[in-house]
Coordinates of N, CA, C and O in Angstrom, one line a residue:
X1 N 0.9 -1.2 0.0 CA 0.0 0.0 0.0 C 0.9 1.2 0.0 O 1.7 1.5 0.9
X2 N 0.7 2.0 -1.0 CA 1.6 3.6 -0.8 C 0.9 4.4 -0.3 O -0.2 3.9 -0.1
X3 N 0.8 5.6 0.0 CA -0.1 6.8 0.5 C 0.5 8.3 -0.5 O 1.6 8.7 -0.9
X4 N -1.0 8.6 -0.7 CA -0.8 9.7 -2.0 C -2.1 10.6 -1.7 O -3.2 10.0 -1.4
X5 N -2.1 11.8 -1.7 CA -3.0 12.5 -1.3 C -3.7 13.0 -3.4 O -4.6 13.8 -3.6
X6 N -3.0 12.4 -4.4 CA -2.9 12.8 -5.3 C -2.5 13.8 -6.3 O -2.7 14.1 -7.4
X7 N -1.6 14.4 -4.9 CA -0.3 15.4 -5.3 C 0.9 14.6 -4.5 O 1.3 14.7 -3.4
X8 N 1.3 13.8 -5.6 CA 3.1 13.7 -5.4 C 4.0 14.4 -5.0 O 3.8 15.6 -5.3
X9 N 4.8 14.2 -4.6 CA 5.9 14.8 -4.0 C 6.5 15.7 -5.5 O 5.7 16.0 -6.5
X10 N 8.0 16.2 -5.5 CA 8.2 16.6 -6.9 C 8.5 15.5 -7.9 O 8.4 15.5 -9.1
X11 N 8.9 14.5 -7.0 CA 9.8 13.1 -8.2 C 9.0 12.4 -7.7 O 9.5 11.5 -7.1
X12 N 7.6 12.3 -7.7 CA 6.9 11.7 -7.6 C 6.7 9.8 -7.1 O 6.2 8.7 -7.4
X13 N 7.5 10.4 -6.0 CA 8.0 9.1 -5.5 C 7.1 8.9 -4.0 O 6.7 9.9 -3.4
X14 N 6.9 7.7 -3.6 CA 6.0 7.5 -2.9 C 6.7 6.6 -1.4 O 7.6 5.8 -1.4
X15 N 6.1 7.1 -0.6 CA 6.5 6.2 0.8 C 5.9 4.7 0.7 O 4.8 4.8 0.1
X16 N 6.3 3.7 1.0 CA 5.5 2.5 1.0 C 4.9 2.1 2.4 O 5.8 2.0 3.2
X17 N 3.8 1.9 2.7 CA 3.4 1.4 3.9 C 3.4 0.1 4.4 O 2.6 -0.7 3.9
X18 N 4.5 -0.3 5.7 CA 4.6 -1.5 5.5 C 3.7 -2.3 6.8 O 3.4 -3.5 6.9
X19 N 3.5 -1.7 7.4 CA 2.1 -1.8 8.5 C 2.2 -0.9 9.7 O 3.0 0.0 9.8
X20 N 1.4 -1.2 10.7 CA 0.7 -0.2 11.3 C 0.8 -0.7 12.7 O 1.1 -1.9 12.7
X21 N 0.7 -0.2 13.8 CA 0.4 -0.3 15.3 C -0.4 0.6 15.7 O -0.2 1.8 15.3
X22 N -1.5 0.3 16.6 CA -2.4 1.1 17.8 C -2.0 1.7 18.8 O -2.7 1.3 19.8
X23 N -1.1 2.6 19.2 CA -1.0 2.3 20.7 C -1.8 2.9 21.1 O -2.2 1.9 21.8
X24 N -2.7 3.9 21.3 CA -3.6 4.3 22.0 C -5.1 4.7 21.0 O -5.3 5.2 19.8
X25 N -6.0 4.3 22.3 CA -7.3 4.6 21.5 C -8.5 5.4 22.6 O -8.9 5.1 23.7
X26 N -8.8 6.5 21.7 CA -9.7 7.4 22.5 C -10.9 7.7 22.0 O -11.0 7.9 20.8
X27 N -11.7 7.8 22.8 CA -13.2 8.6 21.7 C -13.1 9.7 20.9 O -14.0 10.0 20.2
X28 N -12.0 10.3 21.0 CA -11.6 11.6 20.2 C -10.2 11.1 19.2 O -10.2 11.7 18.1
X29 N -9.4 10.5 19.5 CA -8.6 10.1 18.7 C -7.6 9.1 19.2 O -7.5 8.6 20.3
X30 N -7.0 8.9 17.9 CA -6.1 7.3 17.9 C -4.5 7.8 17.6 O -4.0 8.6 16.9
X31 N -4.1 7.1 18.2 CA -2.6 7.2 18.0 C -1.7 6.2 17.7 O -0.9 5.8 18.6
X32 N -1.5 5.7 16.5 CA -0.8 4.9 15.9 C 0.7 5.0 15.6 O 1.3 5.8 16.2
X33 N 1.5 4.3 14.7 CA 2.7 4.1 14.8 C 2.6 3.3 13.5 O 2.0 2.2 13.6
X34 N 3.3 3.8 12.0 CA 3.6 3.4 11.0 C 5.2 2.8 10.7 O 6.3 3.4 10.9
X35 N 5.0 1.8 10.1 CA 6.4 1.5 9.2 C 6.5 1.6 8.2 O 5.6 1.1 7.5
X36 N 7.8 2.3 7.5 CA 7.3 2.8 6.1 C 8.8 2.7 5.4 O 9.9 3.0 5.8
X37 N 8.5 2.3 4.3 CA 9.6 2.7 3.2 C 9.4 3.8 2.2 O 8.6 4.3 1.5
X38 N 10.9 4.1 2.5 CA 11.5 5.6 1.8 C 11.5 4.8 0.3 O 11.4 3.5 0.1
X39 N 11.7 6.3 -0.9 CA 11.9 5.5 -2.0 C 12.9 5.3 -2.4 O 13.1 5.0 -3.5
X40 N 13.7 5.4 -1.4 CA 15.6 5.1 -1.3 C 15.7 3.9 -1.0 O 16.6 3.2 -1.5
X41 N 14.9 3.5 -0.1 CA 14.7 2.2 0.4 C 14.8 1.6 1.5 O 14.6 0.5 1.8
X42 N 15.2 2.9 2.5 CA 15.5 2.9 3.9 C 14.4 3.0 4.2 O 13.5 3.6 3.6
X43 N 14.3 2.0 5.6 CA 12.7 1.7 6.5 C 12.7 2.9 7.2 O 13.7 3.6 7.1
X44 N 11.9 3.3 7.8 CA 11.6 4.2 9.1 C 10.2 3.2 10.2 O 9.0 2.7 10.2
X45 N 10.7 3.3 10.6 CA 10.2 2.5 11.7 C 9.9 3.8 13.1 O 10.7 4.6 13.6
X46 N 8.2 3.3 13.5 CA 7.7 4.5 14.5 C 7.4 6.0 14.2 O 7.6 7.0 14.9
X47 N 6.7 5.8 12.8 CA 6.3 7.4 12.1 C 5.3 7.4 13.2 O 4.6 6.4 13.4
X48 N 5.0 8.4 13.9 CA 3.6 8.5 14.7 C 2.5 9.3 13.9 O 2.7 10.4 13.4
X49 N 1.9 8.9 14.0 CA 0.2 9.4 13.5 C -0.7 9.6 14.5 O -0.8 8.7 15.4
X50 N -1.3 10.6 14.5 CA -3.1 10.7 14.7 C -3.9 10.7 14.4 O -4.4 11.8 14.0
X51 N -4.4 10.0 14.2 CA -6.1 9.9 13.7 C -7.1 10.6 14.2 O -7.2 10.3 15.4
X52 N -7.9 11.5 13.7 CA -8.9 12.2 14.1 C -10.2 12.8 13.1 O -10.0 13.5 12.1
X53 N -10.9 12.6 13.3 CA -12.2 13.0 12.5 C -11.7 14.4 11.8 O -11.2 15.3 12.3
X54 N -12.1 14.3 10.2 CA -12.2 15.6 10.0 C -13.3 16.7 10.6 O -14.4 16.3 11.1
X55 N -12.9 18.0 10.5 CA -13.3 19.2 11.0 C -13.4 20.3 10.4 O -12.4 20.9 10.0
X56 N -14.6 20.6 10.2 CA -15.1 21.9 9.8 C -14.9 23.2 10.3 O -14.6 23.2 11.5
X57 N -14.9 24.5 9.8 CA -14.4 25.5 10.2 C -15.4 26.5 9.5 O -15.4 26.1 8.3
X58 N -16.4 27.8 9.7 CA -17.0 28.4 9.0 C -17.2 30.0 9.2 O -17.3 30.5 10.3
X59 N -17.3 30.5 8.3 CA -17.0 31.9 8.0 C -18.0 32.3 7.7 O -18.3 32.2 6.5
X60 N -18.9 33.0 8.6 CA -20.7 33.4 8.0 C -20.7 34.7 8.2 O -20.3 35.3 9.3
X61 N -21.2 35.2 7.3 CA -21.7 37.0 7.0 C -22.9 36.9 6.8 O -23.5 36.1 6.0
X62 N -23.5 37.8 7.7 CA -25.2 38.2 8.1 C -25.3 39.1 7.0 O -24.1 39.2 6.5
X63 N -26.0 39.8 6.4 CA -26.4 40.6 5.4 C -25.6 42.1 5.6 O -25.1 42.7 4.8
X64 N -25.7 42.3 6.8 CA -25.2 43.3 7.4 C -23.8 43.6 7.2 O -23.4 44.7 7.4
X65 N -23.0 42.6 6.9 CA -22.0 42.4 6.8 C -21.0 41.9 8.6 O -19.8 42.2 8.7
X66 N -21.9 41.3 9.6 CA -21.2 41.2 10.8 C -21.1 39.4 10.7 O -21.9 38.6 10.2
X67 N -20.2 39.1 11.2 CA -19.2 37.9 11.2 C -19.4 36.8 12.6 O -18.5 37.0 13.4
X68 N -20.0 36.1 12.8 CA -20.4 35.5 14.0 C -18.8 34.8 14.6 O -18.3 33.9 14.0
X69 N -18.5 35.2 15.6 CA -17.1 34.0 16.4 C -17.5 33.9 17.2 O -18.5 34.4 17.7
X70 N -16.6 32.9 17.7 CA -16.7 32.0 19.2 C -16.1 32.4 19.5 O -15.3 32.9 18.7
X71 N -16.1 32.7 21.2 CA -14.8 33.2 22.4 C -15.2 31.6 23.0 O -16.3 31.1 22.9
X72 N -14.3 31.1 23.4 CA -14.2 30.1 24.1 C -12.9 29.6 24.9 O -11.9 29.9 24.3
X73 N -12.7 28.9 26.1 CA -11.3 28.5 26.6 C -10.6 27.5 25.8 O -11.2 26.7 25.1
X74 N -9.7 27.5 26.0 CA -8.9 26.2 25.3 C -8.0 25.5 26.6 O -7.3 26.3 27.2
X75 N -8.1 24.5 27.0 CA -6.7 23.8 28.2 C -6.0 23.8 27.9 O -5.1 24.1 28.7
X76 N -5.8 23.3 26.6 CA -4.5 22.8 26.2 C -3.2 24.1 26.2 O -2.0 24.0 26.5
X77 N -3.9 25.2 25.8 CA -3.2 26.8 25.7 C -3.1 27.4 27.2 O -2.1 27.9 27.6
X78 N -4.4 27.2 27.8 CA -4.7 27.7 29.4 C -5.0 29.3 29.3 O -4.7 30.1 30.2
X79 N -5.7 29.8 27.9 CA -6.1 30.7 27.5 C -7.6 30.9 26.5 O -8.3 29.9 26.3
X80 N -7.9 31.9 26.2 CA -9.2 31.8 25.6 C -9.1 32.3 24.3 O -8.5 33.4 24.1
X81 N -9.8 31.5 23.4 CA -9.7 31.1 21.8 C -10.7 32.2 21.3 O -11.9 31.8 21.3
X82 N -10.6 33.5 20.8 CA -12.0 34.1 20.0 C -11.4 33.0 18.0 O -10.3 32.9 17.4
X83 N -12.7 32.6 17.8 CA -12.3 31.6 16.5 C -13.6 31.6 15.7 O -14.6 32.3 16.0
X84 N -13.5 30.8 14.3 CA -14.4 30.8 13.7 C -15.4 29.6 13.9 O -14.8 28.5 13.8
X85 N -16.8 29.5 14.1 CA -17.6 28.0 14.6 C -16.9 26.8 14.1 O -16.1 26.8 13.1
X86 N -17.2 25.9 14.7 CA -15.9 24.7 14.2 C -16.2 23.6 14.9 O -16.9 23.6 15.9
X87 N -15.7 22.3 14.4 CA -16.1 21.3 15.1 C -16.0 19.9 14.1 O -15.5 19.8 12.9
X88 N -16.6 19.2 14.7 CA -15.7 17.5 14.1 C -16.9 17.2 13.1 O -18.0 17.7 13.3
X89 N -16.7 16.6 12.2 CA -17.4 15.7 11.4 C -17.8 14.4 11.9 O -17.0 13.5 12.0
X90 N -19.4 14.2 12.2 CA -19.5 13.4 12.6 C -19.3 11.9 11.7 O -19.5 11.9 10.5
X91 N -18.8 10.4 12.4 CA -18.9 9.5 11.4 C -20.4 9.5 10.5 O -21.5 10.0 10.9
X92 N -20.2 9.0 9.1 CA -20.6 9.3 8.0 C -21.7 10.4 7.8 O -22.7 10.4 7.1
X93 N -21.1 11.4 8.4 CA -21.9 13.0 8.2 C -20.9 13.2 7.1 O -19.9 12.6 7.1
X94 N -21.2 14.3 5.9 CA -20.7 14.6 4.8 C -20.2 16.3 5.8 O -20.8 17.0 6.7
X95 N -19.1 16.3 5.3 CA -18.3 17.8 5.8 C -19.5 19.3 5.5 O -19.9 20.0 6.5
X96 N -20.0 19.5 4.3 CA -21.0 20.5 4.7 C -22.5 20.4 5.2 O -23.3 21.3 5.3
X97 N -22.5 19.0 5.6 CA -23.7 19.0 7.3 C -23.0 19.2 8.2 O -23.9 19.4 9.0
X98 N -22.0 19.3 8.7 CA -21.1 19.3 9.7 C -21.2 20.8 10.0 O -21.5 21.3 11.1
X99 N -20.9 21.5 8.8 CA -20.6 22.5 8.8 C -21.7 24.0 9.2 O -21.6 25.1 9.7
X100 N -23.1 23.1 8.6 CA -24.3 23.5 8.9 C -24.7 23.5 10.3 O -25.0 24.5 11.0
X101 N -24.6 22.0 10.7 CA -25.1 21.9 12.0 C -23.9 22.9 13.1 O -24.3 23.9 13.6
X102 N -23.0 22.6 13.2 CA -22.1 23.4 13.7 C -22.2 24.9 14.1 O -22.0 25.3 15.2
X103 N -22.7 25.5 13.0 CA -22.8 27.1 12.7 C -23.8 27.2 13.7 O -23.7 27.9 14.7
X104 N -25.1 26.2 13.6 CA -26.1 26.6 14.0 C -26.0 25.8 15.5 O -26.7 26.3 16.4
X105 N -25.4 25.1 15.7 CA -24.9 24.8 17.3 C -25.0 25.9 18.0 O -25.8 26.5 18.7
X106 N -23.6 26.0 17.5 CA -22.9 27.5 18.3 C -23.3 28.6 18.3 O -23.3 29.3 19.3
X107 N -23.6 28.9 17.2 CA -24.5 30.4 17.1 C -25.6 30.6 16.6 O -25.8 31.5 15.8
X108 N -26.6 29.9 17.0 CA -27.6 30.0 16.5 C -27.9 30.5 14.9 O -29.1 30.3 14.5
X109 N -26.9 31.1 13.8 CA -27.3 31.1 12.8 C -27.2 30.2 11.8 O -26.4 29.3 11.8
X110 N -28.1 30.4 10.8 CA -28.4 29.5 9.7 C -29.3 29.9 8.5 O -30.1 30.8 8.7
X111 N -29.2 29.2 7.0 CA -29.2 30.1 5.8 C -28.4 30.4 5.1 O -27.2 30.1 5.2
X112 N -29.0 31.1 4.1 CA -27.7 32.0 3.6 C -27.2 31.1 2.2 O -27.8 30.3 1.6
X113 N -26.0 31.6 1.7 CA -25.5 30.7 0.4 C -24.1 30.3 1.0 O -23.3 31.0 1.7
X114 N -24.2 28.9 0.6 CA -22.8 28.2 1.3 C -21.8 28.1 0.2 O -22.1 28.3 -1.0
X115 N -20.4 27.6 0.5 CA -19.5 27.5 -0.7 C -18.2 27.2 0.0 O -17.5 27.9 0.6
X116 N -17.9 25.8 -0.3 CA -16.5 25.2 0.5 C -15.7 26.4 -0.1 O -15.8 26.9 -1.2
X117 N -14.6 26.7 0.9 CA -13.6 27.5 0.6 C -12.2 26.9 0.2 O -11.7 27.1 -0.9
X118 N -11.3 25.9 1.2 CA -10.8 25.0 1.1 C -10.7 23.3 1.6 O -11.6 22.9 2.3
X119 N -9.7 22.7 1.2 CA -9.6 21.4 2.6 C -8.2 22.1 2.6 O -7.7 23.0 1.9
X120 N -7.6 21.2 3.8 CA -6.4 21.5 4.6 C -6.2 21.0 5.7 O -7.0 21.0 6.6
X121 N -5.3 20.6 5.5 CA -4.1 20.2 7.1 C -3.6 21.1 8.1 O -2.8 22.0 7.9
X122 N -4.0 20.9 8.9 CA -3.2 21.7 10.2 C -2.0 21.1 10.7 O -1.1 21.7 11.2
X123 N -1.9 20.1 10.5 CA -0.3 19.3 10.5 C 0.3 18.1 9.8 O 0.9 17.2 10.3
X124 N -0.1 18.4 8.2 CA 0.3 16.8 7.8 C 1.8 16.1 7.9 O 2.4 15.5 7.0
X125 N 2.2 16.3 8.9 CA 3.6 15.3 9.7 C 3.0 14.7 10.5 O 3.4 13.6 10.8
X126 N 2.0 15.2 11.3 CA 1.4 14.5 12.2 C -0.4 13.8 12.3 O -0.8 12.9 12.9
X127 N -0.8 14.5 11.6 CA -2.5 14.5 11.8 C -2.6 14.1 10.7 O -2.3 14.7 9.7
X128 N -3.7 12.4 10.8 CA -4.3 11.7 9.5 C -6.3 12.7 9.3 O -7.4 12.2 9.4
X129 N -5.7 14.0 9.1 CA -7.1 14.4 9.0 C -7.4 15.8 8.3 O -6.5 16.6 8.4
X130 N -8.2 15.9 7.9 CA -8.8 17.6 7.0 C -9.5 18.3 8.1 O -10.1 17.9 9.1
X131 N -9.2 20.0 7.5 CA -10.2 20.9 8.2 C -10.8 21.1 6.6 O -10.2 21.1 5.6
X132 N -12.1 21.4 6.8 CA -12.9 21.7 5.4 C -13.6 23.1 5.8 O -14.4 23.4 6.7
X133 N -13.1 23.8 5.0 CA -13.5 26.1 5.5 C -14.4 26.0 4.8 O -14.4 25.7 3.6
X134 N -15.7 26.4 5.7 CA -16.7 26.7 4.5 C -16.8 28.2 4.4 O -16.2 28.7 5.4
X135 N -17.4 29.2 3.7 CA -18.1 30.6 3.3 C -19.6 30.6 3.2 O -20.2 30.3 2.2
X136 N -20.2 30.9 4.3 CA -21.5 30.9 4.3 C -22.2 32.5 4.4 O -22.3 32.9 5.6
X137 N -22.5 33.5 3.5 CA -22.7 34.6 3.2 C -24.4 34.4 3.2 O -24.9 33.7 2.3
X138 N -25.1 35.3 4.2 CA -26.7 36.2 4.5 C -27.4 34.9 5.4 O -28.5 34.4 5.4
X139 N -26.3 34.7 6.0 CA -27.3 33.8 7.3 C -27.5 34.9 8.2 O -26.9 35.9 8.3
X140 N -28.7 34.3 8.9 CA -29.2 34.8 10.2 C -29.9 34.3 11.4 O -30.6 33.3 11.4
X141 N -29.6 34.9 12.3 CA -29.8 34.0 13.7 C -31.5 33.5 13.5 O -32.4 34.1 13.0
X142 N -31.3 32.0 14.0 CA -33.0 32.0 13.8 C -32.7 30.2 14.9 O -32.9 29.0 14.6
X143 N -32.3 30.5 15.6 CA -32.3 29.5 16.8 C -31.2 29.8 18.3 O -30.0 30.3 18.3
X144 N -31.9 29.3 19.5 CA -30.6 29.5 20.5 C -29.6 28.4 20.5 O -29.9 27.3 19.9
X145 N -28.4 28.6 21.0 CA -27.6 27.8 20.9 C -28.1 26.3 21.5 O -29.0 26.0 22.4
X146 N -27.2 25.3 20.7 CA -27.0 24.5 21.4 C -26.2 23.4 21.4 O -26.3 22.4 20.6
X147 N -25.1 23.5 22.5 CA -24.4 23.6 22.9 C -23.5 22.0 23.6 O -24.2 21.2 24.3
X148 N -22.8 21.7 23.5 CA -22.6 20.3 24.0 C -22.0 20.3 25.1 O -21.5 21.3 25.4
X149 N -22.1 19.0 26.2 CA -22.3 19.4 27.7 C -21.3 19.9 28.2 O -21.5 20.5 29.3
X150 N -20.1 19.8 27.8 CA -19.0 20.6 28.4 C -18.5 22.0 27.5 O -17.5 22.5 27.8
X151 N -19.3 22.5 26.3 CA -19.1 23.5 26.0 C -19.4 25.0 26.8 O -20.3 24.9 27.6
X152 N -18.9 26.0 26.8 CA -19.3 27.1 27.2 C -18.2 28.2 26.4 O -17.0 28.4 26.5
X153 N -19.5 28.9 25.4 CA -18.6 30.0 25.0 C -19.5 30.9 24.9 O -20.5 30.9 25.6
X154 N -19.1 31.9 24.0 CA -20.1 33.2 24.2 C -19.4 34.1 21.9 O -18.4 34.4 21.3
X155 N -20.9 34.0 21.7 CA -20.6 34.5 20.1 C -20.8 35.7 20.3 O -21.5 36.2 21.1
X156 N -19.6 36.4 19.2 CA -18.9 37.6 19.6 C -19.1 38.1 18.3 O -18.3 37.5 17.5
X157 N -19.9 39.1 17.5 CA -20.2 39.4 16.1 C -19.2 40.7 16.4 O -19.0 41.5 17.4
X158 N -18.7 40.6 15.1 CA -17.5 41.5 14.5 C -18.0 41.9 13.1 O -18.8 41.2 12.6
X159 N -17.5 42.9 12.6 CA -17.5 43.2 11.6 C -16.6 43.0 10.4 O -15.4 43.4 10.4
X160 N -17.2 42.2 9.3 CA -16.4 41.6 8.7 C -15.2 42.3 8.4 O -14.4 41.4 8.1
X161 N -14.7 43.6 8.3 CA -13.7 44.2 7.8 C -12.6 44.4 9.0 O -11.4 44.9 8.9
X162 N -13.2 43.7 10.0 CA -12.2 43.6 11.3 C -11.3 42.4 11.3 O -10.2 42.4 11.7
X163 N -12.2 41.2 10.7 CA -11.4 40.2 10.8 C -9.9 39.9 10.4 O -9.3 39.0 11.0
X164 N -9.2 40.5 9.4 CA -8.2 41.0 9.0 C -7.1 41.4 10.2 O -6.0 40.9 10.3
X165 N -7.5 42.3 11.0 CA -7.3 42.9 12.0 C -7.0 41.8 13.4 O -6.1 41.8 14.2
X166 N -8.2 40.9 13.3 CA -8.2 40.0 14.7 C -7.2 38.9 14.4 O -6.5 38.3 15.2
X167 N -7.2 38.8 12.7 CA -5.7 37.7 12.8 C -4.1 38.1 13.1 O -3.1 37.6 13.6
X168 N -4.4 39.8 12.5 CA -2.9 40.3 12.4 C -2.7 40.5 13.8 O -1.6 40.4 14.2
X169 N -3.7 40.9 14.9 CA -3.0 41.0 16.2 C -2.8 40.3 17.1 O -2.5 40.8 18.2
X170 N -2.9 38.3 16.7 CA -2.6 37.7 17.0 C -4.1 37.0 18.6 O -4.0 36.3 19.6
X171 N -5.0 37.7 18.0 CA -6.5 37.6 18.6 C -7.3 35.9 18.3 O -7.7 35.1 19.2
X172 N -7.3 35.8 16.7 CA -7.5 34.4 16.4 C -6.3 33.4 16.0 O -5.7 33.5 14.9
X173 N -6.1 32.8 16.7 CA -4.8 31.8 16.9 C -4.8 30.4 16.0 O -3.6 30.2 15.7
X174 N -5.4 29.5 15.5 CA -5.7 28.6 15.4 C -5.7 28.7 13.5 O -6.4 29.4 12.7
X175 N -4.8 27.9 13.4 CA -4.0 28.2 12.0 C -5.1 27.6 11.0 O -5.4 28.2 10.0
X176 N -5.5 26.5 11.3 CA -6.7 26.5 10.1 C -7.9 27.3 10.2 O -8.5 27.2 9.2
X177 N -8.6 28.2 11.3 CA -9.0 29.0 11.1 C -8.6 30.4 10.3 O -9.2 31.0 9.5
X178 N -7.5 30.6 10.9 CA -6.6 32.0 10.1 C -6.4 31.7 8.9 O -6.4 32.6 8.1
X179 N -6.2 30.8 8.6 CA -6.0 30.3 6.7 C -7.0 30.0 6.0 O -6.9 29.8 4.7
X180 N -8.4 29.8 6.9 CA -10.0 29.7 6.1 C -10.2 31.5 6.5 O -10.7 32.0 5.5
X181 N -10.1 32.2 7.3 CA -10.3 33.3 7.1 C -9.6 34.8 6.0 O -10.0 35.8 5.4
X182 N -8.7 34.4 6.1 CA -7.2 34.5 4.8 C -8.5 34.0 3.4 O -9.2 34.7 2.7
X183 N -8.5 32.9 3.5 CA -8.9 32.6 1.8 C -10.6 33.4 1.9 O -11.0 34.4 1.2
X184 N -11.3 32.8 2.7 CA -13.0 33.6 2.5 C -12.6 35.1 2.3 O -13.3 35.7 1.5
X185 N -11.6 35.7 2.9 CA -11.6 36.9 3.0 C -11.3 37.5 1.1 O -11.9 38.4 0.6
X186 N -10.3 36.7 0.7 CA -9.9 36.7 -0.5 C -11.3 37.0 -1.9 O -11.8 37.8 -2.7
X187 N -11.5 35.3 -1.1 CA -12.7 35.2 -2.0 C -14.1 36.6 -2.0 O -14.9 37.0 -2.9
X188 N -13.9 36.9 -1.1 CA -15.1 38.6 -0.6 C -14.6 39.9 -1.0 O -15.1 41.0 -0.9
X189 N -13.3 39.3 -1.8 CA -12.9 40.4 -2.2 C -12.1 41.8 -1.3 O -11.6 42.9 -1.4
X190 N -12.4 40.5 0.0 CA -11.6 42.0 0.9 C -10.1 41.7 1.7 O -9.8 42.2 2.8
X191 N -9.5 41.0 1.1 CA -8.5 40.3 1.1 C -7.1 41.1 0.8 O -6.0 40.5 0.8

């Protein structure tokens, strides 16, 4: 088995996979251990991998032009995240239900015209998984949150012309959000 995302390398040469180990398994993610051959021919033995559901990321403009985010804590940082709604893909949910339900999780909005922006890696050295950016332009609030049991955040409407602003001052942190905000922004022309 080789692994090819269907962009080769430049010499289009491929890693070989020569099998796999589990060491850890979580309801959120898996952490494995590949063996693999270079196309030199040298083994590597103990590539570590994560396994993790892809995740959605979305960028919605109200008519008005105001921008719905999450403020939320992060542990892992031991600081608080303002970001764009987001969240895992459920097993065999298609990435733009994800991305629907999601929006409207978190921020009660929903509507509007949708339009995948990109896919993308937040770490392909480490992470077997996609963030999918969607552009959801003239939604509007039309439910309260809701919220999963250990969530607690608070949506924070900005003005789209700020967003620019909340990445450069190091406000939104979280690199596939900043790079689905970067491209939607492009795409709006206000880039």
């Amino acid at each position: 088995m080789t692994f090819s995302s269907g962009r080769d390398n430049e010499r289009g040469e491929l890693w070989e996979h020569l099998g796999s180990e589990v060491l850890l398994e979580t309801p959120y993610f898996k952490l494995r251990t590949d063996r693999l051959r270079l196309p030199d021919g040298v083994v590597k033995d103990s590539y570590y991998v994560i396994e993790r559901q892809d995740a959605v990321f979305v960028l919605a403009v109200t008519e008005s032009g105001e921008v719905p985010l999450v403020r939320q804590y992060r542990p892992p940082l031991k600081q608080m995240e303002l970001c764009l709604p987001a969240g895992l893909v459920d097993e065999g949910e298609e990435p733009f239900a994800a991305a629907r339900r999601e929006l409207l999780e978190e921020t009660g909005y929903s509507g509007g015209e949708w339009e995948l922006v990109t896919r993308l890696s937040s770490s392909p050295g480490l992470k077997a998984n996609w963030a999918h950016v969607y552009l959801a332009r003239g939604v509007e609030p039309v439910a309260s949150l809701d919220l999963d049991e250990f969530e607690r955040l608070e949506v924070v409407n900005v003005p789209l012309e700020r967003l620019g602003e909340l990445v450069r001052s190091g406000e939104i942190i979280s690199s596939s959000g900043v790079a689905g905000i970067l491209l939607a922004l492009e795409r709006l022309g206000e880039g």
